[in-house]
Amino acid sequence: MKLILLFVFGLFSLPTWAHVRWFVNSSEYTDATLPVDILFASILTFILGFCLIASFITRRGLLGPITSNPVMTDTYFFWRILTVVMALFFILNVVFGEFIAPNLQLNTGQELIGIILQIAVATVMVFSVTISGIVIILIAAASSILLPFSAVIDYLPELLGIGGALILIGPYISPFDKKMFSGLVYPLGGRQAAVNLLRMMLGLQLLILGIHNKLMLPGLSLTFLDMYPYYNFFQLFGWENFTNHHFVWFVGLSEALLGLMLILGLANRLVVGLLATIFLITTYVAGPKDVLGHMPIFAIAFILLCESVNNTANVLPLKTAS
């Protein structure tokens, strides 16, 4: 029972589930490696076990609609929430003088580009969701050109996923987009394609964050844990052998494997439900700054919890008629 409780608390691992580069300067950390021992192997086995059990439960339909069938597909409520969230997200970024995220800083001569693009998303959203999605794609492209790719890669999948999904969903929730873009969007798969794109891109971002910020560069997360040692819950509960190195391995591997499950469409609702719970707790602990960065994630999570279809489940089709 103690091991189970430690695992549950470890899943709620606070800001180490977020972008560690928000808290640690990428140029100011000590390089490190993750040693391999029995505990490392046990962590790998435990996480793989969770993934397999979640997939089995979903595939067999053991919990019925809770794990398998889409719900609330006769409404576009959460899609409209996503549009509001994205408009607010970029407005607040401009207010706080940020471009996408705290660790992405444009040069003085480039700041105006970031301001114009971010304001454009919120302004255009008033009459066209599809065009706002195109602007978000432009923001992703601009960030790739103006900023180091090693930093931007942590955000590109999310931006591309949200931008593409808004382009696809626009004709369903915007009269202007229905008139102008329905002939283009409907043949591309419409609402179902938008849901799938969000799911795969969120999964890809988690996979990148787990590998890029934890497994490939564990020194980043280890530096963070040196700054905030109380985030290693395992040690707080008396498991002193569960070092910060083990914790980084645990978090990085969890992010990577959960992201891979989303990409493949395996046990979507169980995975997204777990991720949503984790991000709620990180937001509560990390404070207002973390709220802004995770606003899009929350909106995406609600959509996926309602509409994402598992590739291995016998599910009902989405309703796509407006």
Short mmCIF file of C-alpha atoms in Angstrom, two decimals:
data_model
loop_
_atom_site.label_atom_id
_atom_site.label_comp_id
_atom_site.label_asym_id
_atom_site.label_seq_id
_atom_site.Cartn_x
_atom_site.Cartn_y
_atom_site.Cartn_z
CA MET A 1 0.00 0.00 0.00
CA LYS A 2 2.86 2.40 0.78
CA LEU A 3 4.34 1.89 -2.68
CA ILE A 4 0.95 2.51 -4.31
CA LEU A 5 0.46 5.73 -2.36
CA LEU A 6 3.96 6.89 -3.22
CA PHE A 7 3.30 6.22 -6.88
CA VAL A 8 0.01 8.17 -6.79
CA PHE A 9 1.62 11.15 -5.09
CA GLY A 10 4.53 10.93 -7.49
CA LEU A 11 2.17 11.29 -10.46
CA PHE A 12 1.17 14.65 -9.05
CA SER A 13 4.73 15.87 -9.33
CA LEU A 14 4.03 19.56 -9.65
CA PRO A 15 6.09 21.88 -11.85
CA THR A 16 8.47 19.18 -13.02
CA TRP A 17 5.54 18.14 -15.19
CA ALA A 18 5.60 21.64 -16.69
CA HIS A 19 8.31 23.21 -18.82
CA VAL A 20 11.35 23.11 -16.53
CA ARG A 21 12.88 25.83 -18.70
CA TRP A 22 10.34 28.25 -17.18
CA PHE A 23 12.24 27.85 -13.91
CA VAL A 24 15.81 27.01 -14.94
CA ASN A 25 18.03 29.01 -17.27
CA SER A 26 18.93 26.62 -20.09
CA SER A 27 22.53 27.89 -20.08
CA GLU A 28 23.00 27.56 -16.32
CA TYR A 29 22.76 23.95 -15.31
CA THR A 30 25.17 21.12 -14.61
CA ASP A 31 25.15 18.31 -17.13
CA ALA A 32 24.28 14.93 -15.67
CA THR A 33 23.46 11.36 -16.60
CA LEU A 34 20.83 8.98 -15.27
CA PRO A 35 22.42 5.82 -13.83
CA VAL A 36 20.75 2.46 -14.31
CA ASP A 37 19.90 0.33 -11.27
CA ILE A 38 17.14 -1.91 -9.98
CA LEU A 39 14.95 1.02 -8.97
CA PHE A 40 15.24 2.51 -12.47
CA ALA A 41 14.10 -0.81 -13.92
CA SER A 42 11.24 -1.01 -11.39
CA ILE A 43 10.03 2.47 -12.38
CA LEU A 44 10.08 1.48 -16.04
CA THR A 45 8.12 -1.70 -15.28
CA PHE A 46 5.57 0.17 -13.18
CA ILE A 47 4.88 2.85 -15.79
CA LEU A 48 4.68 0.32 -18.62
CA GLY A 49 2.26 -1.63 -16.44
CA PHE A 50 0.00 1.38 -16.06
CA CYS A 51 0.00 1.94 -19.83
CA LEU A 52 -0.83 -1.69 -20.54
CA ILE A 53 -3.60 -1.86 -17.93
CA ALA A 54 -5.16 1.39 -19.17
CA SER A 55 -5.08 0.10 -22.75
CA PHE A 56 -6.55 -3.26 -21.71
CA ILE A 57 -9.40 -1.65 -19.74
CA THR A 58 -10.26 0.59 -22.66
CA ARG A 59 -9.95 -2.09 -25.32
CA ARG A 60 -12.20 -4.47 -23.40
CA GLY A 61 -14.71 -1.73 -22.63
CA LEU A 62 -14.61 -2.67 -18.94
CA LEU A 63 -15.77 0.77 -17.84
CA GLY A 64 -18.02 1.34 -20.83
CA PRO A 65 -18.69 4.97 -21.81
CA ILE A 66 -16.30 6.22 -19.12
CA THR A 67 -13.32 5.06 -21.15
CA SER A 68 -14.59 4.51 -24.66
CA ASN A 69 -17.44 6.52 -26.10
CA PRO A 70 -17.37 10.24 -26.92
CA VAL A 71 -19.82 12.48 -25.04
CA MET A 72 -21.17 16.03 -25.45
CA THR A 73 -20.64 15.86 -29.20
CA ASP A 74 -23.94 17.67 -29.79
CA THR A 75 -22.45 20.88 -28.40
CA TYR A 76 -19.48 23.08 -29.21
CA PHE A 77 -19.19 24.50 -25.71
CA PHE A 78 -15.59 23.43 -25.02
CA TRP A 79 -14.50 24.45 -28.51
CA ARG A 80 -15.80 27.95 -27.82
CA ILE A 81 -13.97 27.86 -24.49
CA LEU A 82 -10.78 27.04 -26.42
CA THR A 83 -11.24 30.10 -28.64
CA VAL A 84 -11.73 32.35 -25.62
CA VAL A 85 -8.76 30.80 -23.84
CA MET A 86 -6.44 31.28 -26.81
CA ALA A 87 -7.50 34.91 -27.27
CA LEU A 88 -6.96 35.57 -23.56
CA PHE A 89 -3.68 33.64 -23.58
CA PHE A 90 -2.10 35.80 -26.27
CA ILE A 91 -3.51 39.05 -24.83
CA LEU A 92 -1.99 38.27 -21.42
CA ASN A 93 1.29 37.37 -23.08
CA VAL A 94 1.38 40.83 -24.62
CA VAL A 95 0.47 42.44 -21.30
CA PHE A 96 3.27 40.57 -19.51
CA GLY A 97 5.73 41.26 -22.32
CA GLU A 98 6.11 37.61 -23.32
CA PHE A 99 6.08 35.79 -26.64
CA ILE A 100 4.44 32.37 -26.23
CA ALA A 101 6.32 31.49 -23.01
CA PRO A 102 8.54 33.07 -20.32
CA ASN A 103 11.75 31.49 -21.61
CA LEU A 104 11.26 32.67 -25.21
CA GLN A 105 12.63 36.20 -25.58
CA LEU A 106 12.61 38.04 -28.89
CA ASN A 107 15.32 40.57 -29.70
CA THR A 108 14.45 44.24 -29.32
CA GLY A 109 13.90 44.72 -33.03
CA GLN A 110 11.66 41.65 -33.24
CA GLU A 111 9.36 42.33 -30.30
CA LEU A 112 6.90 44.27 -32.44
CA ILE A 113 6.39 41.21 -34.66
CA GLY A 114 5.48 39.12 -31.62
CA ILE A 115 3.10 41.78 -30.31
CA ILE A 116 1.31 42.19 -33.67
CA LEU A 117 0.89 38.45 -34.20
CA GLN A 118 -0.40 37.77 -30.69
CA ILE A 119 -2.84 40.68 -30.76
CA ALA A 120 -3.99 39.55 -34.20
CA VAL A 121 -5.11 36.17 -32.80
CA ALA A 122 -7.42 37.80 -30.26
CA THR A 123 -8.67 40.47 -32.66
CA VAL A 124 -9.46 38.17 -35.57
CA MET A 125 -11.07 35.60 -33.24
CA VAL A 126 -14.04 37.96 -32.90
CA PHE A 127 -15.26 37.14 -36.40
CA SER A 128 -13.16 34.21 -37.69
CA VAL A 129 -11.89 31.21 -35.75
CA THR A 130 -10.33 29.71 -38.87
CA ILE A 131 -8.25 32.80 -39.66
CA SER A 132 -7.16 32.98 -36.01
CA GLY A 133 -5.93 29.42 -36.39
CA ILE A 134 -3.93 30.49 -39.42
CA VAL A 135 -2.36 33.32 -37.39
CA ILE A 136 -1.37 30.83 -34.67
CA ILE A 137 0.32 28.73 -37.35
CA LEU A 138 2.16 31.90 -38.41
CA ILE A 139 3.24 32.44 -34.79
CA ALA A 140 4.66 28.91 -34.75
CA ALA A 141 6.51 29.61 -38.00
CA ALA A 142 7.80 32.98 -36.76
CA SER A 143 9.05 31.44 -33.51
CA SER A 144 10.95 28.80 -35.49
CA ILE A 145 12.67 31.50 -37.54
CA LEU A 146 13.32 34.13 -34.87
CA LEU A 147 14.23 31.91 -31.90
CA PRO A 148 16.57 28.96 -31.26
CA PHE A 149 14.86 25.77 -32.39
CA SER A 150 16.12 23.94 -29.28
CA ALA A 151 13.85 26.19 -27.20
CA VAL A 152 10.92 26.49 -29.62
CA ILE A 153 10.57 22.73 -30.11
CA ASP A 154 8.96 22.49 -26.66
CA TYR A 155 6.01 24.56 -27.90
CA LEU A 156 5.66 23.89 -31.63
CA PRO A 157 3.40 20.80 -31.43
CA GLU A 158 0.93 22.59 -29.16
CA LEU A 159 0.82 25.69 -31.37
CA LEU A 160 0.50 23.70 -34.58
CA GLY A 161 -2.14 21.44 -33.06
CA ILE A 162 -4.28 24.29 -31.73
CA GLY A 163 -3.85 26.37 -34.88
CA GLY A 164 -4.76 23.47 -37.15
CA ALA A 165 -7.71 22.44 -34.95
CA LEU A 166 -9.12 25.99 -34.97
CA ILE A 167 -8.83 26.08 -38.75
CA LEU A 168 -10.84 22.85 -38.96
CA ILE A 169 -13.45 23.70 -36.32
CA GLY A 170 -14.06 27.29 -37.46
CA PRO A 171 -16.97 26.56 -39.88
CA TYR A 172 -18.81 24.72 -37.10
CA ILE A 173 -18.86 27.63 -34.63
CA SER A 174 -18.41 30.77 -36.72
CA PRO A 175 -20.99 31.97 -39.30
CA PHE A 176 -18.26 33.80 -41.22
CA ASP A 177 -16.10 30.68 -41.40
CA LYS A 178 -19.06 28.51 -42.39
CA LYS A 179 -19.69 30.79 -45.34
CA MET A 180 -16.05 31.19 -46.36
CA PHE A 181 -14.27 27.95 -45.45
CA SER A 182 -16.77 25.08 -45.11
CA GLY A 183 -16.02 23.82 -48.62
CA LEU A 184 -12.35 23.47 -47.63
CA VAL A 185 -12.72 22.16 -44.08
CA TYR A 186 -15.45 19.52 -44.42
CA PRO A 187 -13.51 17.38 -46.96
CA LEU A 188 -10.51 17.42 -44.57
CA GLY A 189 -12.50 15.64 -41.85
CA GLY A 190 -13.94 18.60 -39.99
CA ARG A 191 -14.56 18.15 -36.30
CA GLN A 192 -13.17 14.64 -36.00
CA ALA A 193 -9.96 15.70 -37.74
CA ALA A 194 -9.67 18.65 -35.33
CA VAL A 195 -10.01 16.32 -32.32
CA ASN A 196 -7.44 13.89 -33.69
CA LEU A 197 -5.00 16.70 -34.44
CA LEU A 198 -5.26 18.08 -30.90
CA ARG A 199 -4.74 14.61 -29.43
CA MET A 200 -1.71 13.74 -31.53
CA MET A 201 -0.04 17.11 -31.12
CA LEU A 202 -0.56 17.17 -27.36
CA GLY A 203 0.91 13.68 -27.23
CA LEU A 204 3.85 14.75 -29.36
CA GLN A 205 4.51 17.72 -27.11
CA LEU A 206 4.51 15.54 -24.01
CA LEU A 207 6.83 13.09 -25.74
CA ILE A 208 9.22 15.91 -26.66
CA LEU A 209 9.11 17.43 -23.17
CA GLY A 210 9.82 14.10 -21.54
CA ILE A 211 12.75 13.29 -23.82
CA HIS A 212 14.15 16.76 -24.49
CA ASN A 213 13.92 18.30 -21.01
CA LYS A 214 14.26 15.25 -18.79
CA LEU A 215 15.73 12.14 -20.35
CA MET A 216 18.19 13.83 -22.75
CA LEU A 217 19.07 16.72 -20.42
CA PRO A 218 18.39 15.50 -16.89
CA GLY A 219 20.61 18.28 -15.57
CA LEU A 220 17.80 20.77 -16.21
CA SER A 221 15.34 18.96 -13.97
CA LEU A 222 18.01 18.11 -11.41
CA THR A 223 18.87 21.81 -11.15
CA PHE A 224 15.19 22.56 -10.65
CA LEU A 225 14.97 19.96 -7.88
CA ASP A 226 18.04 21.45 -6.24
CA MET A 227 16.17 24.77 -6.21
CA TYR A 228 12.92 23.22 -4.97
CA PRO A 229 13.87 19.89 -3.30
CA TYR A 230 10.45 19.40 -1.69
CA TYR A 231 8.95 18.51 -5.08
CA ASN A 232 10.40 15.01 -4.82
CA PHE A 233 7.41 13.54 -2.98
CA PHE A 234 8.99 10.14 -2.64
CA GLN A 235 11.65 11.48 -0.29
CA LEU A 236 9.06 13.46 1.66
CA PHE A 237 7.32 10.19 2.44
CA GLY A 238 10.51 8.63 3.71
CA TRP A 239 11.78 6.86 0.60
CA GLU A 240 15.30 8.27 0.80
CA ASN A 241 16.65 5.86 -1.83
CA PHE A 242 14.36 7.49 -4.39
CA THR A 243 16.89 10.12 -5.42
CA ASN A 244 16.33 13.15 -7.61
CA HIS A 245 17.87 11.15 -10.46
CA HIS A 246 15.17 8.51 -10.03
CA PHE A 247 12.52 11.23 -9.87
CA VAL A 248 13.66 12.79 -13.15
CA TRP A 249 13.66 9.34 -14.76
CA PHE A 250 10.16 8.72 -13.43
CA VAL A 251 8.73 12.04 -14.68
CA GLY A 252 10.49 11.99 -18.04
CA LEU A 253 9.50 8.41 -18.77
CA SER A 254 5.91 9.06 -17.69
CA GLU A 255 5.59 12.10 -19.94
CA ALA A 256 7.12 10.30 -22.88
CA LEU A 257 4.99 7.15 -22.59
CA LEU A 258 1.73 8.97 -21.87
CA GLY A 259 2.45 11.21 -24.84
CA LEU A 260 3.09 8.18 -27.02
CA MET A 261 -0.22 6.67 -25.92
CA LEU A 262 -2.04 9.84 -26.98
CA ILE A 263 -0.29 9.84 -30.35
CA LEU A 264 -1.37 6.24 -30.93
CA GLY A 265 -4.89 6.85 -29.59
CA LEU A 266 -4.65 4.33 -26.75
CA ALA A 267 -6.81 4.82 -23.62
CA ASN A 268 -7.25 8.49 -24.45
CA ARG A 269 -9.72 9.36 -21.72
CA LEU A 270 -7.76 7.67 -18.94
CA VAL A 271 -4.53 9.31 -20.07
CA VAL A 272 -6.05 12.77 -20.52
CA GLY A 273 -7.90 12.49 -17.21
CA LEU A 274 -4.64 11.73 -15.45
CA LEU A 275 -2.87 14.60 -17.22
CA ALA A 276 -5.68 17.05 -16.41
CA THR A 277 -5.47 16.13 -12.73
CA ILE A 278 -1.71 16.59 -12.76
CA PHE A 279 -1.91 20.02 -14.37
CA LEU A 280 -4.62 21.15 -11.95
CA ILE A 281 -2.33 20.33 -9.04
CA THR A 282 0.71 21.97 -10.67
CA THR A 283 -1.36 25.10 -11.23
CA TYR A 284 -2.51 25.18 -7.62
CA VAL A 285 1.02 24.86 -6.28
CA ALA A 286 3.03 26.85 -8.84
CA GLY A 287 0.70 29.83 -8.77
CA PRO A 288 -0.66 32.38 -11.28
CA LYS A 289 2.36 32.22 -13.59
CA ASP A 290 1.71 28.56 -14.23
CA VAL A 291 -1.98 29.24 -14.85
CA LEU A 292 -1.21 31.33 -17.94
CA GLY A 293 1.14 28.75 -19.43
CA HIS A 294 -1.29 25.88 -18.91
CA MET A 295 -4.51 27.58 -19.99
CA PRO A 296 -4.42 26.01 -23.49
CA ILE A 297 -3.69 22.57 -21.99
CA PHE A 298 -6.81 22.73 -19.81
CA ALA A 299 -9.00 23.69 -22.77
CA ILE A 300 -7.55 20.90 -24.90
CA ALA A 301 -8.00 18.40 -22.08
CA PHE A 302 -11.74 19.10 -21.78
CA ILE A 303 -12.21 18.62 -25.52
CA LEU A 304 -10.28 15.37 -25.56
CA LEU A 305 -12.04 14.05 -22.47
CA CYS A 306 -15.36 14.52 -24.24
CA GLU A 307 -14.62 13.70 -27.85
CA SER A 308 -11.39 11.78 -28.35
CA VAL A 309 -11.99 8.31 -29.78
CA ASN A 310 -9.71 5.41 -28.92
CA ASN A 311 -8.22 3.64 -31.91
CA THR A 312 -8.71 0.24 -30.27
CA ALA A 313 -12.17 0.76 -28.80
CA ASN A 314 -15.59 0.01 -30.21
CA VAL A 315 -16.96 3.55 -30.02
CA LEU A 316 -19.77 5.67 -31.32
CA PRO A 317 -19.10 8.12 -34.16
CA LEU A 318 -18.84 11.83 -33.47
CA LYS A 319 -21.67 14.07 -34.51
CA THR A 320 -20.24 16.66 -36.87
CA ALA A 321 -23.31 18.40 -38.14
CA SER A 322 -23.62 21.99 -37.03
#
